[in-house]
Amino acid sequence: MKNIILLFLFVFITINLNAQVTGEEIKGTWQTAAKDAQLFIYKEGAHFTGKITWLKRPGKDTKNPEPAMRTRDLIGMVILKGFIFNGNNKWDDGKIYDPSGGKTYSCKIKLKNNNTLEIRGYIGISLIGKTEVWTRTL
């Protein structure tokens, strides 16, 4: 009986460790802190990407620095790009586009728990930036 319990415990721990290695936990639909937008995060090759799937106030990308892009819809727009899972519930080396100001920032993401993401956008170094907490939607 003791061996069965130890075997079960070993299998359980192994499965959990393997799940964290892939970085797949970030995938899904997330709501912004202001609850005015939802984004779907998915994997493209080795990188994680996120696009807007819902907005409280849908509109166009009017603040984009490129005039040709100002007529595109915000819903469906990719605003998170290039994130690489680093193995510690963190995704680094990404970029986040802020349609409200038309600027792109360096970004890193941390999974606080299964339903909470910390998104940190910054310029240059991570100390100069802003952190926002997003929650997973059902």
Short mmCIF file of N, CA and C in Angstrom, two decimals:
data_model
loop_
_atom_site.label_atom_id
_atom_site.label_comp_id
_atom_site.label_asym_id
_atom_site.label_seq_id
_atom_site.Cartn_x
_atom_site.Cartn_y
_atom_site.Cartn_z
N MET A 1 0.82 -1.20 0.00
CA MET A 1 0.00 0.00 0.00
C MET A 1 0.87 1.27 0.00
N LYS A 2 1.93 1.21 0.80
CA LYS A 2 2.83 2.36 0.89
C LYS A 2 3.48 2.63 -0.47
N ASN A 3 3.84 1.59 -1.20
CA ASN A 3 4.46 1.75 -2.52
C ASN A 3 3.48 2.35 -3.52
N ILE A 4 2.21 2.00 -3.43
CA ILE A 4 1.20 2.55 -4.33
C ILE A 4 1.04 4.04 -4.08
N ILE A 5 1.01 4.44 -2.84
CA ILE A 5 0.88 5.86 -2.50
C ILE A 5 2.10 6.64 -3.00
N LEU A 6 3.30 6.09 -2.80
CA LEU A 6 4.52 6.75 -3.28
C LEU A 6 4.52 6.85 -4.80
N LEU A 7 4.08 5.80 -5.48
CA LEU A 7 4.01 5.82 -6.94
C LEU A 7 3.03 6.90 -7.41
N PHE A 8 1.85 6.95 -6.79
CA PHE A 8 0.85 7.97 -7.13
C PHE A 8 1.42 9.37 -6.93
N LEU A 9 2.09 9.58 -5.80
CA LEU A 9 2.68 10.89 -5.51
C LEU A 9 3.74 11.25 -6.54
N PHE A 10 4.59 10.31 -6.92
CA PHE A 10 5.62 10.54 -7.93
C PHE A 10 5.00 10.92 -9.27
N VAL A 11 3.98 10.19 -9.70
CA VAL A 11 3.31 10.47 -10.98
C VAL A 11 2.66 11.85 -10.94
N PHE A 12 1.99 12.17 -9.84
CA PHE A 12 1.33 13.47 -9.70
C PHE A 12 2.34 14.62 -9.80
N ILE A 13 3.45 14.51 -9.10
CA ILE A 13 4.47 15.56 -9.12
C ILE A 13 5.08 15.68 -10.51
N THR A 14 5.36 14.56 -11.14
CA THR A 14 5.94 14.56 -12.49
C THR A 14 5.02 15.24 -13.49
N ILE A 15 3.74 14.93 -13.43
CA ILE A 15 2.77 15.54 -14.34
C ILE A 15 2.72 17.04 -14.12
N ASN A 16 2.68 17.48 -12.88
CA ASN A 16 2.63 18.91 -12.58
C ASN A 16 3.88 19.64 -13.04
N LEU A 17 5.05 19.05 -12.84
CA LEU A 17 6.29 19.69 -13.28
C LEU A 17 6.35 19.78 -14.80
N ASN A 18 5.91 18.74 -15.48
CA ASN A 18 5.91 18.77 -16.94
C ASN A 18 4.95 19.80 -17.49
N ALA A 19 3.83 20.01 -16.84
CA ALA A 19 2.86 21.01 -17.30
C ALA A 19 3.46 22.42 -17.20
N GLN A 20 4.25 22.69 -16.16
CA GLN A 20 4.82 24.01 -15.99
C GLN A 20 5.95 24.27 -16.98
N VAL A 21 6.63 23.25 -17.42
CA VAL A 21 7.75 23.41 -18.33
C VAL A 21 7.30 23.95 -19.69
N THR A 22 6.10 23.63 -20.11
CA THR A 22 5.63 24.02 -21.43
C THR A 22 5.22 25.47 -21.53
N GLY A 23 4.77 26.06 -20.43
CA GLY A 23 4.32 27.44 -20.46
C GLY A 23 2.90 27.60 -20.98
N GLU A 24 2.21 26.50 -21.20
CA GLU A 24 0.86 26.54 -21.78
C GLU A 24 -0.18 27.16 -20.86
N GLU A 25 0.12 27.31 -19.58
CA GLU A 25 -0.86 27.84 -18.63
C GLU A 25 -1.32 29.25 -18.95
N ILE A 26 -0.56 29.98 -19.70
CA ILE A 26 -0.90 31.36 -20.04
C ILE A 26 -2.00 31.43 -21.10
N LYS A 27 -2.16 30.35 -21.86
CA LYS A 27 -3.13 30.35 -22.95
C LYS A 27 -4.55 30.47 -22.41
N GLY A 28 -5.38 31.24 -23.13
CA GLY A 28 -6.76 31.42 -22.74
C GLY A 28 -7.19 32.87 -22.87
N THR A 29 -8.37 33.16 -22.34
CA THR A 29 -8.95 34.51 -22.43
C THR A 29 -8.77 35.22 -21.10
N TRP A 30 -8.28 36.46 -21.18
CA TRP A 30 -7.96 37.27 -20.00
C TRP A 30 -8.65 38.62 -20.08
N GLN A 31 -9.09 39.10 -18.93
CA GLN A 31 -9.75 40.41 -18.85
C GLN A 31 -8.78 41.41 -18.22
N THR A 32 -8.73 42.60 -18.79
CA THR A 32 -7.85 43.64 -18.27
C THR A 32 -8.30 44.12 -16.89
N ALA A 33 -7.43 44.82 -16.19
CA ALA A 33 -7.74 45.31 -14.85
C ALA A 33 -8.95 46.24 -14.86
N ALA A 34 -9.08 47.05 -15.90
CA ALA A 34 -10.20 48.00 -15.99
C ALA A 34 -11.50 47.31 -16.42
N LYS A 35 -11.43 46.04 -16.78
CA LYS A 35 -12.58 45.25 -17.22
C LYS A 35 -13.23 45.83 -18.48
N ASP A 36 -12.43 46.52 -19.29
CA ASP A 36 -12.96 47.10 -20.51
C ASP A 36 -12.49 46.39 -21.78
N ALA A 37 -11.69 45.32 -21.58
CA ALA A 37 -11.20 44.57 -22.73
C ALA A 37 -10.89 43.13 -22.33
N GLN A 38 -10.98 42.24 -23.31
CA GLN A 38 -10.57 40.85 -23.13
C GLN A 38 -9.61 40.49 -24.25
N LEU A 39 -8.61 39.70 -23.90
CA LEU A 39 -7.61 39.27 -24.86
C LEU A 39 -7.48 37.76 -24.83
N PHE A 40 -7.22 37.19 -25.98
CA PHE A 40 -6.99 35.76 -26.09
C PHE A 40 -5.50 35.55 -26.32
N ILE A 41 -4.86 34.80 -25.42
CA ILE A 41 -3.43 34.51 -25.54
C ILE A 41 -3.28 33.10 -26.08
N TYR A 42 -2.44 32.96 -27.08
CA TYR A 42 -2.23 31.67 -27.74
C TYR A 42 -0.76 31.53 -28.11
N LYS A 43 -0.39 30.33 -28.53
CA LYS A 43 1.00 30.07 -28.90
C LYS A 43 1.14 30.02 -30.41
N GLU A 44 2.13 30.73 -30.92
CA GLU A 44 2.49 30.73 -32.34
C GLU A 44 3.94 30.28 -32.44
N GLY A 45 4.16 29.04 -32.85
CA GLY A 45 5.52 28.50 -32.87
C GLY A 45 6.05 28.44 -31.45
N ALA A 46 7.19 29.08 -31.22
CA ALA A 46 7.81 29.08 -29.88
C ALA A 46 7.39 30.29 -29.05
N HIS A 47 6.61 31.21 -29.64
CA HIS A 47 6.24 32.46 -28.96
C HIS A 47 4.77 32.48 -28.59
N PHE A 48 4.47 33.27 -27.57
CA PHE A 48 3.09 33.49 -27.16
C PHE A 48 2.64 34.87 -27.64
N THR A 49 1.39 34.93 -28.08
CA THR A 49 0.82 36.11 -28.72
C THR A 49 -0.56 36.36 -28.11
N GLY A 50 -1.00 37.61 -28.11
CA GLY A 50 -2.33 37.92 -27.59
C GLY A 50 -3.05 38.93 -28.46
N LYS A 51 -4.35 38.66 -28.70
CA LYS A 51 -5.14 39.59 -29.50
C LYS A 51 -6.42 39.97 -28.77
N ILE A 52 -6.91 41.15 -29.09
CA ILE A 52 -8.14 41.66 -28.48
C ILE A 52 -9.33 40.89 -29.06
N THR A 53 -10.19 40.37 -28.17
CA THR A 53 -11.38 39.64 -28.62
C THR A 53 -12.68 40.34 -28.23
N TRP A 54 -12.61 41.26 -27.27
CA TRP A 54 -13.81 41.98 -26.82
C TRP A 54 -13.38 43.33 -26.26
N LEU A 55 -14.19 44.34 -26.54
CA LEU A 55 -13.98 45.68 -25.98
C LEU A 55 -15.32 46.24 -25.51
N LYS A 56 -15.28 46.94 -24.40
CA LYS A 56 -16.48 47.62 -23.92
C LYS A 56 -16.91 48.67 -24.94
N ARG A 57 -15.91 49.36 -25.51
CA ARG A 57 -16.17 50.39 -26.53
C ARG A 57 -15.32 50.08 -27.76
N PRO A 58 -15.84 49.27 -28.67
CA PRO A 58 -15.07 48.94 -29.89
C PRO A 58 -14.77 50.21 -30.69
N GLY A 59 -13.68 50.15 -31.43
CA GLY A 59 -13.32 51.31 -32.24
C GLY A 59 -12.19 50.98 -33.18
N LYS A 60 -11.54 52.00 -33.66
CA LYS A 60 -10.43 51.90 -34.61
C LYS A 60 -9.12 52.25 -33.90
N ASP A 61 -8.02 51.92 -34.52
CA ASP A 61 -6.67 52.17 -33.99
C ASP A 61 -6.24 53.60 -34.34
N THR A 62 -7.01 54.59 -33.89
CA THR A 62 -6.83 55.98 -34.30
C THR A 62 -5.54 56.63 -33.81
N LYS A 63 -4.91 56.09 -32.78
CA LYS A 63 -3.68 56.68 -32.22
C LYS A 63 -2.42 56.08 -32.81
N ASN A 64 -2.56 55.15 -33.76
CA ASN A 64 -1.40 54.50 -34.35
C ASN A 64 -0.50 55.53 -35.03
N PRO A 65 0.82 55.44 -34.82
CA PRO A 65 1.72 56.41 -35.45
C PRO A 65 1.77 56.28 -36.98
N GLU A 66 1.35 55.14 -37.52
CA GLU A 66 1.32 54.95 -38.97
C GLU A 66 -0.09 55.27 -39.48
N PRO A 67 -0.26 56.33 -40.25
CA PRO A 67 -1.60 56.73 -40.71
C PRO A 67 -2.38 55.62 -41.41
N ALA A 68 -1.72 54.76 -42.15
CA ALA A 68 -2.42 53.68 -42.86
C ALA A 68 -3.06 52.68 -41.91
N MET A 69 -2.59 52.61 -40.67
CA MET A 69 -3.10 51.65 -39.70
C MET A 69 -4.26 52.20 -38.86
N ARG A 70 -4.54 53.46 -38.98
CA ARG A 70 -5.53 54.10 -38.10
C ARG A 70 -6.97 53.70 -38.38
N THR A 71 -7.22 53.03 -39.49
CA THR A 71 -8.59 52.62 -39.80
C THR A 71 -8.87 51.16 -39.43
N ARG A 72 -7.87 50.45 -38.93
CA ARG A 72 -8.10 49.04 -38.58
C ARG A 72 -8.87 48.92 -37.27
N ASP A 73 -9.68 47.88 -37.19
CA ASP A 73 -10.48 47.61 -35.99
C ASP A 73 -9.59 47.19 -34.84
N LEU A 74 -9.94 47.61 -33.63
CA LEU A 74 -9.21 47.18 -32.44
C LEU A 74 -9.51 45.71 -32.13
N ILE A 75 -10.77 45.30 -32.30
CA ILE A 75 -11.11 43.90 -32.04
C ILE A 75 -10.45 43.04 -33.12
N GLY A 76 -9.71 42.05 -32.66
CA GLY A 76 -8.95 41.18 -33.56
C GLY A 76 -7.49 41.59 -33.67
N MET A 77 -7.14 42.76 -33.15
CA MET A 77 -5.77 43.26 -33.24
C MET A 77 -4.85 42.51 -32.27
N VAL A 78 -3.68 42.14 -32.76
CA VAL A 78 -2.64 41.54 -31.92
C VAL A 78 -1.92 42.65 -31.19
N ILE A 79 -1.93 42.59 -29.85
CA ILE A 79 -1.23 43.62 -29.08
C ILE A 79 -0.12 43.04 -28.21
N LEU A 80 -0.08 41.72 -28.05
CA LEU A 80 1.01 41.04 -27.33
C LEU A 80 1.75 40.18 -28.33
N LYS A 81 3.08 40.31 -28.39
CA LYS A 81 3.86 39.54 -29.36
C LYS A 81 5.21 39.12 -28.80
N GLY A 82 5.68 37.96 -29.27
CA GLY A 82 7.06 37.56 -29.07
C GLY A 82 7.43 37.04 -27.70
N PHE A 83 6.49 36.65 -26.88
CA PHE A 83 6.80 36.21 -25.52
C PHE A 83 7.36 34.80 -25.52
N ILE A 84 8.43 34.61 -24.74
CA ILE A 84 9.08 33.32 -24.61
C ILE A 84 8.98 32.89 -23.15
N PHE A 85 8.54 31.66 -22.93
CA PHE A 85 8.43 31.11 -21.59
C PHE A 85 9.83 30.82 -21.06
N ASN A 86 10.13 31.28 -19.83
CA ASN A 86 11.47 31.07 -19.29
C ASN A 86 11.53 30.01 -18.19
N GLY A 87 10.42 29.34 -17.91
CA GLY A 87 10.44 28.23 -16.95
C GLY A 87 10.11 28.57 -15.52
N ASN A 88 9.88 29.81 -15.18
CA ASN A 88 9.59 30.21 -13.80
C ASN A 88 8.24 30.92 -13.70
N ASN A 89 7.24 30.43 -14.43
CA ASN A 89 5.94 31.10 -14.52
C ASN A 89 6.09 32.53 -15.05
N LYS A 90 7.10 32.73 -15.89
CA LYS A 90 7.36 34.05 -16.48
C LYS A 90 7.56 33.91 -17.98
N TRP A 91 7.08 34.93 -18.69
CA TRP A 91 7.25 35.03 -20.14
C TRP A 91 7.94 36.36 -20.39
N ASP A 92 9.06 36.32 -21.11
CA ASP A 92 9.88 37.52 -21.31
C ASP A 92 10.06 37.81 -22.79
N ASP A 93 10.77 38.91 -23.05
CA ASP A 93 11.20 39.30 -24.39
C ASP A 93 10.04 39.66 -25.32
N GLY A 94 8.89 40.02 -24.76
CA GLY A 94 7.75 40.37 -25.59
C GLY A 94 7.57 41.86 -25.73
N LYS A 95 6.57 42.19 -26.52
CA LYS A 95 6.18 43.59 -26.74
C LYS A 95 4.68 43.70 -26.52
N ILE A 96 4.25 44.86 -26.04
CA ILE A 96 2.83 45.14 -25.89
C ILE A 96 2.53 46.47 -26.58
N TYR A 97 1.49 46.47 -27.38
CA TYR A 97 1.06 47.70 -28.05
C TYR A 97 -0.11 48.27 -27.28
N ASP A 98 -0.05 49.54 -26.97
CA ASP A 98 -1.12 50.24 -26.26
C ASP A 98 -1.91 51.08 -27.26
N PRO A 99 -3.08 50.60 -27.70
CA PRO A 99 -3.84 51.35 -28.70
C PRO A 99 -4.34 52.70 -28.20
N SER A 100 -4.47 52.87 -26.88
CA SER A 100 -4.97 54.16 -26.37
C SER A 100 -3.96 55.28 -26.55
N GLY A 101 -2.67 54.93 -26.70
CA GLY A 101 -1.65 55.95 -26.93
C GLY A 101 -0.85 55.73 -28.20
N GLY A 102 -1.06 54.58 -28.85
CA GLY A 102 -0.35 54.29 -30.08
C GLY A 102 1.12 53.96 -29.89
N LYS A 103 1.48 53.50 -28.70
CA LYS A 103 2.89 53.20 -28.42
C LYS A 103 3.08 51.71 -28.15
N THR A 104 4.29 51.22 -28.46
CA THR A 104 4.67 49.84 -28.19
C THR A 104 5.75 49.84 -27.13
N TYR A 105 5.61 48.94 -26.15
CA TYR A 105 6.54 48.86 -25.03
C TYR A 105 7.12 47.45 -24.92
N SER A 106 8.30 47.35 -24.32
CA SER A 106 8.81 46.05 -23.93
C SER A 106 7.88 45.53 -22.84
N CYS A 107 7.80 44.21 -22.72
CA CYS A 107 6.83 43.68 -21.78
C CYS A 107 7.28 42.32 -21.27
N LYS A 108 6.88 42.03 -20.04
CA LYS A 108 7.06 40.70 -19.49
C LYS A 108 5.78 40.33 -18.75
N ILE A 109 5.55 39.04 -18.66
CA ILE A 109 4.32 38.54 -18.05
C ILE A 109 4.69 37.53 -16.97
N LYS A 110 3.96 37.59 -15.87
CA LYS A 110 4.15 36.61 -14.79
C LYS A 110 2.80 36.02 -14.41
N LEU A 111 2.73 34.71 -14.34
CA LEU A 111 1.52 34.02 -13.91
C LEU A 111 1.57 33.92 -12.39
N LYS A 112 0.73 34.70 -11.72
CA LYS A 112 0.71 34.70 -10.26
C LYS A 112 0.02 33.45 -9.72
N ASN A 113 -1.08 33.08 -10.35
CA ASN A 113 -1.77 31.82 -10.07
C ASN A 113 -2.55 31.48 -11.33
N ASN A 114 -3.31 30.43 -11.31
CA ASN A 114 -4.00 29.95 -12.51
C ASN A 114 -4.92 30.99 -13.13
N ASN A 115 -5.38 31.95 -12.34
CA ASN A 115 -6.36 32.92 -12.82
C ASN A 115 -5.88 34.36 -12.80
N THR A 116 -4.59 34.60 -12.54
CA THR A 116 -4.08 35.95 -12.41
C THR A 116 -2.75 36.12 -13.15
N LEU A 117 -2.71 37.13 -14.03
CA LEU A 117 -1.49 37.48 -14.76
C LEU A 117 -1.04 38.87 -14.34
N GLU A 118 0.25 39.05 -14.20
CA GLU A 118 0.84 40.37 -14.03
C GLU A 118 1.48 40.74 -15.35
N ILE A 119 1.03 41.82 -15.94
CA ILE A 119 1.56 42.32 -17.21
C ILE A 119 2.38 43.58 -16.89
N ARG A 120 3.66 43.57 -17.24
CA ARG A 120 4.51 44.74 -16.97
C ARG A 120 5.05 45.29 -18.28
N GLY A 121 4.58 46.48 -18.65
CA GLY A 121 5.08 47.18 -19.81
C GLY A 121 6.10 48.20 -19.35
N TYR A 122 7.19 48.34 -20.12
CA TYR A 122 8.24 49.24 -19.68
C TYR A 122 9.05 49.77 -20.87
N ILE A 123 9.80 50.82 -20.58
CA ILE A 123 10.71 51.42 -21.56
C ILE A 123 12.13 51.19 -21.06
N GLY A 124 12.95 50.58 -21.87
CA GLY A 124 14.34 50.35 -21.48
C GLY A 124 14.50 49.25 -20.46
N ILE A 125 14.44 49.62 -19.17
CA ILE A 125 14.57 48.63 -18.11
C ILE A 125 13.23 48.47 -17.39
N SER A 126 13.05 47.33 -16.80
CA SER A 126 11.78 46.98 -16.17
C SER A 126 11.40 47.90 -15.01
N LEU A 127 12.37 48.59 -14.42
CA LEU A 127 12.09 49.49 -13.30
C LEU A 127 11.23 50.68 -13.72
N ILE A 128 11.34 51.06 -14.99
CA ILE A 128 10.58 52.21 -15.50
C ILE A 128 9.41 51.66 -16.31
N GLY A 129 8.27 51.50 -15.64
CA GLY A 129 7.13 50.94 -16.34
C GLY A 129 5.89 50.89 -15.48
N LYS A 130 4.93 50.11 -15.95
CA LYS A 130 3.64 50.00 -15.29
C LYS A 130 3.21 48.53 -15.28
N THR A 131 2.69 48.10 -14.14
CA THR A 131 2.19 46.73 -14.01
C THR A 131 0.68 46.75 -13.91
N GLU A 132 0.06 45.83 -14.61
CA GLU A 132 -1.39 45.69 -14.58
C GLU A 132 -1.71 44.21 -14.30
N VAL A 133 -2.77 43.97 -13.56
CA VAL A 133 -3.17 42.60 -13.24
C VAL A 133 -4.41 42.23 -14.06
N TRP A 134 -4.31 41.14 -14.80
CA TRP A 134 -5.42 40.64 -15.59
C TRP A 134 -5.94 39.35 -14.98
N THR A 135 -7.23 39.09 -15.15
CA THR A 135 -7.84 37.88 -14.62
C THR A 135 -8.39 37.02 -15.75
N ARG A 136 -8.31 35.72 -15.54
CA ARG A 136 -8.81 34.77 -16.53
C ARG A 136 -10.34 34.82 -16.54
N THR A 137 -10.91 34.75 -17.73
CA THR A 137 -12.37 34.70 -17.84
C THR A 137 -12.80 33.25 -18.00
N LEU A 138 -14.05 33.00 -17.73
CA LEU A 138 -14.55 31.62 -17.81
C LEU A 138 -14.96 31.24 -19.19
#
